[in-house]
Coordinates of N, CA, C and O in Angstrom, one line a residue:
M568 N 34.0 16.7 -105.1 CA 34.3 15.5 -104.2 C 35.2 14.7 -104.5 O 34.7 13.2 -105.2
P569 N 36.3 14.4 -103.9 CA 37.4 13.3 -104.6 C 37.3 12.1 -104.2 O 36.1 12.1 -102.8
P570 N 36.8 11.2 -104.8 CA 36.5 9.6 -104.7 C 37.4 9.5 -103.5 O 35.9 8.4 -102.5
D571 N 38.4 10.0 -103.0 CA 38.8 9.1 -101.3 C 38.7 9.9 -100.4 O 39.0 9.2 -99.7
T572 N 37.1 10.5 -100.6 CA 37.2 11.7 -99.1 C 36.0 10.4 -97.7 O 35.2 10.1 -99.2
E573 N 36.1 10.9 -97.1 CA 34.8 10.1 -95.9 C 33.6 11.1 -96.1 O 33.9 11.7 -95.3
T574 N 32.4 10.7 -96.1 CA 31.5 11.1 -96.0 C 30.5 10.7 -94.8 O 30.0 9.6 -94.6
P575 N 30.1 11.9 -93.8 CA 29.1 10.6 -92.9 C 27.9 10.8 -93.1 O 27.0 11.0 -94.4
T576 N 27.3 9.2 -92.5 CA 26.0 8.8 -93.4 C 25.0 9.1 -92.4 O 25.3 9.9 -91.2
Q577 N 23.9 8.9 -92.6 CA 22.5 9.3 -91.7 C 23.0 8.3 -90.3 O 22.4 9.1 -89.5
S578 N 23.6 7.6 -90.0 CA 24.1 6.9 -89.2 C 24.8 7.7 -88.5 O 25.0 7.5 -87.2
G579 N 26.1 8.5 -89.4 CA 26.7 8.7 -88.3 C 28.2 8.2 -88.3 O 29.0 8.8 -88.0
V580 N 28.0 7.5 -89.2 CA 29.3 6.5 -89.4 C 29.6 6.9 -90.9 O 28.9 7.2 -91.9
N581 N 31.3 7.1 -90.7 CA 31.6 8.0 -92.2 C 32.2 6.6 -93.1 O 32.3 5.4 -92.6
S582 N 31.7 6.6 -94.3 CA 31.6 5.5 -95.6 C 32.3 6.8 -96.7 O 32.3 7.5 -96.3
R583 N 33.0 6.0 -96.8 CA 33.8 6.4 -98.9 C 32.8 6.6 -99.6 O 32.1 6.0 -99.8
E584 N 32.8 7.6 -100.2 CA 31.8 8.2 -101.3 C 31.8 7.5 -102.2 O 33.2 6.6 -102.8
G585 N 31.3 7.1 -103.1 CA 31.0 5.9 -104.4 C 30.4 4.5 -103.9 O 31.1 3.7 -104.9
Q586 N 31.1 3.8 -102.6 CA 31.4 2.9 -102.6 C 30.5 2.3 -101.0 O 29.8 3.2 -100.5
H587 N 30.1 1.0 -101.5 CA 28.9 0.4 -100.5 C 29.2 0.4 -99.5 O 30.2 -0.8 -99.5
H588 N 28.7 0.7 -98.5 CA 29.7 0.0 -97.2 C 28.4 -1.3 -96.4 O 27.2 -0.8 -96.2
S589 N 28.9 -2.3 -96.0 CA 27.9 -3.6 -95.4 C 28.9 -4.1 -93.9 O 29.9 -3.8 -94.4
P590 N 28.2 -4.3 -93.1 CA 28.7 -4.9 -91.8 C 29.7 -5.8 -92.2 O 29.7 -7.0 -93.4
K591 N 31.1 -5.9 -91.6 CA 32.3 -7.0 -91.8 C 31.2 -8.1 -91.6 O 30.1 -8.3 -90.4
L592 N 32.1 -9.2 -92.0 CA 31.3 -10.5 -91.0 C 31.4 -10.9 -90.2 O 30.4 -11.1 -89.7
L593 N 32.2 -10.9 -89.6 CA 32.6 -11.2 -88.2 C 31.5 -10.3 -86.9 O 31.3 -10.9 -86.2
E594 N 31.2 -9.3 -87.3 CA 30.6 -8.0 -87.1 C 29.0 -8.3 -87.3 O 28.5 -8.8 -86.3
S595 N 29.0 -8.8 -88.5 CA 27.5 -9.8 -88.6 C 27.2 -10.6 -87.8 O 25.8 -11.2 -87.0
L596 N 28.2 -11.5 -87.5 CA 27.8 -13.1 -86.9 C 28.2 -12.5 -85.3 O 26.7 -13.3 -84.8
R597 N 28.8 -12.0 -85.3 CA 28.3 -11.8 -83.5 C 27.2 -10.9 -83.1 O 26.5 -11.7 -82.4
H598 N 26.6 -10.2 -84.4 CA 25.7 -9.5 -84.1 C 24.2 -10.2 -84.0 O 23.2 -10.6 -83.1
A599 N 24.1 -11.3 -85.1 CA 23.4 -12.2 -85.1 C 22.9 -13.1 -84.0 O 21.7 -13.3 -83.7
L600 N 24.3 -13.6 -84.0 CA 24.7 -15.1 -82.1 C 24.1 -13.6 -80.9 O 23.0 -14.2 -80.4
Y601 N 24.4 -12.8 -81.3 CA 24.0 -12.0 -79.7 C 22.4 -11.7 -79.7 O 22.1 -11.5 -78.7
V602 N 21.4 -11.2 -81.0 CA 20.0 -11.1 -80.9 C 19.2 -12.1 -80.8 O 18.5 -12.3 -80.4
Q603 N 20.3 -13.6 -80.6 CA 19.7 -14.9 -80.6 C 20.1 -15.7 -79.1 O 20.1 -16.8 -78.7
H604 N 20.7 -14.3 -78.3 CA 20.9 -14.7 -76.9 C 22.3 -16.0 -76.7 O 22.3 -16.2 -75.4
Y605 N 22.7 -16.1 -77.7 CA 24.1 -17.1 -77.2 C 25.2 -16.4 -76.7 O 25.2 -14.8 -76.1
S606 N 26.0 -17.0 -75.9 CA 26.6 -16.2 -74.5 C 27.3 -16.1 -75.4 O 28.3 -16.3 -76.5
N607 N 28.3 -15.4 -74.5 CA 29.5 -13.9 -75.4 C 30.5 -14.7 -75.9 O 31.6 -15.1 -76.3
R608 N 30.9 -16.6 -74.6 CA 32.1 -17.3 -75.1 C 31.6 -18.4 -75.8 O 32.6 -18.2 -77.1
T609 N 30.8 -18.8 -76.0 CA 29.6 -18.8 -77.6 C 30.4 -18.3 -79.5 O 30.8 -18.5 -80.0
I610 N 29.9 -17.0 -79.1 CA 30.3 -16.7 -79.8 C 31.7 -15.9 -80.4 O 32.0 -16.0 -81.4
D611 N 32.2 -16.1 -79.0 CA 34.1 -15.9 -79.1 C 34.4 -17.3 -80.1 O 35.4 -17.1 -80.8
T612 N 33.4 -18.8 -79.4 CA 34.5 -19.8 -80.2 C 33.9 -19.7 -82.0 O 34.7 -20.3 -82.1
Y613 N 32.9 -19.3 -82.3 CA 32.2 -19.1 -83.3 C 32.8 -18.5 -84.4 O 33.5 -18.6 -85.6
C614 N 33.6 -17.0 -83.7 CA 34.0 -16.3 -84.4 C 35.4 -17.3 -84.6 O 36.2 -16.9 -85.6
S615 N 35.8 -17.6 -83.7 CA 37.4 -17.4 -84.2 C 37.1 -19.0 -84.9 O 38.2 -19.0 -85.9
W616 N 36.6 -19.9 -85.0 CA 36.2 -20.9 -86.0 C 36.4 -20.3 -87.9 O 37.1 -20.7 -88.4
I617 N 35.7 -19.3 -87.8 CA 34.9 -18.6 -88.8 C 36.4 -18.0 -89.4 O 36.5 -17.7 -90.6
R618 N 37.3 -17.8 -88.3 CA 38.6 -16.6 -89.1 C 39.2 -18.1 -89.5 O 40.1 -17.4 -90.0
R619 N 39.2 -18.9 -88.6 CA 40.8 -20.0 -89.3 C 40.2 -20.8 -90.2 O 41.6 -20.7 -91.7
I620 N 38.7 -20.8 -91.0 CA 38.6 -21.2 -92.3 C 38.8 -20.7 -92.8 O 39.1 -20.9 -94.2
V621 N 38.3 -19.1 -92.6 CA 38.6 -18.0 -93.9 C 40.5 -17.6 -94.1 O 41.2 -18.0 -95.4
R622 N 41.3 -17.8 -93.5 CA 42.2 -17.8 -92.9 C 43.0 -19.1 -93.8 O 44.0 -19.0 -94.8
F623 N 42.6 -20.1 -93.4 CA 43.0 -21.7 -93.9 C 42.9 -21.1 -95.3 O 43.7 -21.7 -96.1
H624 N 41.7 -21.2 -96.0 CA 41.3 -20.4 -97.7 C 42.0 -19.4 -98.5 O 41.1 -18.9 -98.9
N625 N 42.9 -18.6 -97.7 CA 43.7 -17.4 -98.2 C 42.7 -16.2 -98.1 O 42.7 -15.6 -98.6
L626 N 41.9 -16.2 -97.1 CA 41.0 -14.6 -96.9 C 39.9 -14.9 -97.7 O 39.5 -13.6 -98.2
R627 N 39.6 -16.2 -98.2 CA 38.0 -16.2 -99.1 C 36.8 -16.0 -98.6 O 37.3 -16.7 -97.1
H628 N 35.9 -15.6 -98.5 CA 34.6 -15.0 -98.0 C 33.9 -16.0 -98.1 O 33.9 -17.0 -99.1
P629 N 33.0 -16.6 -97.3 CA 32.7 -18.1 -96.7 C 31.8 -17.9 -97.9 O 31.2 -19.6 -98.2
K630 N 30.8 -17.1 -98.3 CA 29.5 -16.9 -98.7 C 30.3 -17.2 -100.5 O 29.7 -18.5 -101.1
K631 N 31.5 -17.5 -101.0 CA 32.3 -18.2 -102.0 C 33.1 -19.7 -101.4 O 33.3 -20.1 -102.8
M632 N 32.7 -20.4 -100.6 CA 33.3 -21.5 -100.6 C 32.0 -22.3 -100.7 O 30.5 -22.6 -100.4
G633 N 31.8 -23.3 -100.7 CA 31.6 -24.6 -101.1 C 31.5 -25.7 -100.2 O 32.8 -26.1 -99.0
E634 N 31.4 -26.7 -100.5 CA 31.7 -28.6 -99.6 C 33.2 -28.9 -99.8 O 33.8 -29.3 -99.2
T635 N 33.4 -28.8 -101.1 CA 34.9 -29.1 -101.1 C 35.8 -28.0 -100.3 O 36.2 -28.8 -99.2
E636 N 35.8 -27.0 -99.8 CA 36.3 -25.9 -98.8 C 36.2 -26.7 -98.2 O 36.8 -26.4 -96.7
I637 N 35.0 -26.7 -97.0 CA 34.4 -27.2 -96.1 C 35.3 -28.8 -95.6 O 36.0 -28.9 -94.5
N638 N 35.3 -29.6 -96.4 CA 36.2 -31.0 -96.3 C 37.1 -30.5 -96.5 O 38.3 -31.6 -95.6
A639 N 38.1 -29.8 -97.0 CA 39.9 -29.5 -96.8 C 40.4 -29.1 -95.6 O 41.2 -29.9 -95.2
F640 N 38.8 -27.9 -95.3 CA 39.2 -27.7 -93.7 C 39.3 -28.6 -92.6 O 40.1 -29.1 -92.4
L641 N 38.0 -29.5 -92.7 CA 38.3 -30.4 -92.0 C 39.1 -31.5 -92.0 O 39.8 -32.5 -90.9
T642 N 39.6 -31.9 -93.4 CA 40.9 -32.8 -93.4 C 41.9 -31.7 -92.8 O 42.8 -32.9 -92.0
H643 N 42.1 -31.0 -93.0 CA 43.6 -30.5 -92.6 C 43.6 -30.4 -90.8 O 44.6 -30.7 -90.3
L644 N 42.0 -30.4 -90.2 CA 42.3 -30.5 -88.8 C 42.5 -31.5 -88.4 O 43.0 -32.4 -87.4
A645 N 41.2 -33.3 -88.9 CA 41.5 -34.2 -88.9 C 43.1 -34.9 -88.5 O 43.6 -35.6 -88.1
V646 N 43.8 -34.5 -89.6 CA 45.2 -35.3 -90.5 C 46.2 -34.3 -89.7 O 47.0 -35.1 -89.0
E647 N 46.5 -33.0 -90.0 CA 47.9 -32.5 -89.7 C 47.8 -32.2 -88.6 O 48.8 -31.9 -87.3
E648 N 47.2 -31.3 -87.8 CA 46.6 -30.8 -86.6 C 46.3 -32.0 -85.5 O 46.8 -31.7 -84.4
K649 N 45.9 -33.0 -85.8 CA 46.0 -34.1 -84.8 C 47.8 -34.3 -84.9 O 47.9 -35.3 -84.3
A650 N 48.2 -35.1 -86.3 CA 49.7 -35.0 -85.5 C 50.4 -34.2 -85.4 O 51.1 -34.7 -84.4
L651 N 49.9 -33.0 -85.9 CA 51.0 -32.1 -84.3 C 50.5 -32.2 -83.1 O 51.6 -32.4 -82.2
L652 N 49.3 -32.3 -82.7 CA 49.3 -32.6 -81.2 C 49.5 -34.1 -80.6 O 50.3 -34.1 -79.6
A653 N 49.9 -35.1 -81.6 CA 50.7 -35.7 -81.1 C 51.6 -35.9 -81.0 O 52.3 -36.3 -79.9
C654 N 52.7 -35.4 -81.8 CA 53.6 -34.5 -81.3 C 53.8 -33.8 -80.0 O 55.2 -34.1 -79.2
L655 N 53.1 -33.4 -79.9 CA 53.2 -33.0 -78.6 C 52.6 -33.1 -77.2 O 53.2 -32.7 -75.7
L656 N 51.6 -34.0 -77.1 CA 51.5 -34.6 -76.0 C 51.9 -35.7 -75.4 O 53.2 -36.4 -76.2
P657 N 52.3 -35.9 -74.2 CA 53.2 -37.0 -73.9 C 52.3 -38.6 -74.2 O 51.1 -38.4 -74.1
V658 N 53.7 -39.4 -73.6 CA 53.3 -40.1 -74.5 C 53.0 -41.3 -73.2 O 53.1 -41.7 -72.5

């Protein structure tokens, strides 16, 4: 079978031959928060923040980030987005 073909797994989900399938980051986060009975609105907010930090760091996985990357994102929010907000708000 060519490596690019999809085959059904025991769960019924198709996976690529020769590749390990693991749940995507946001899917895993949503499930973890759901089973802990977080509200849908809170889950959406947490996913939004994760999406923003991942995009800010050019799609790096959060597992590969450390304190430096978190501080860079927070500094960006405090300095650049605050300045953007100041321009939009009436004085």
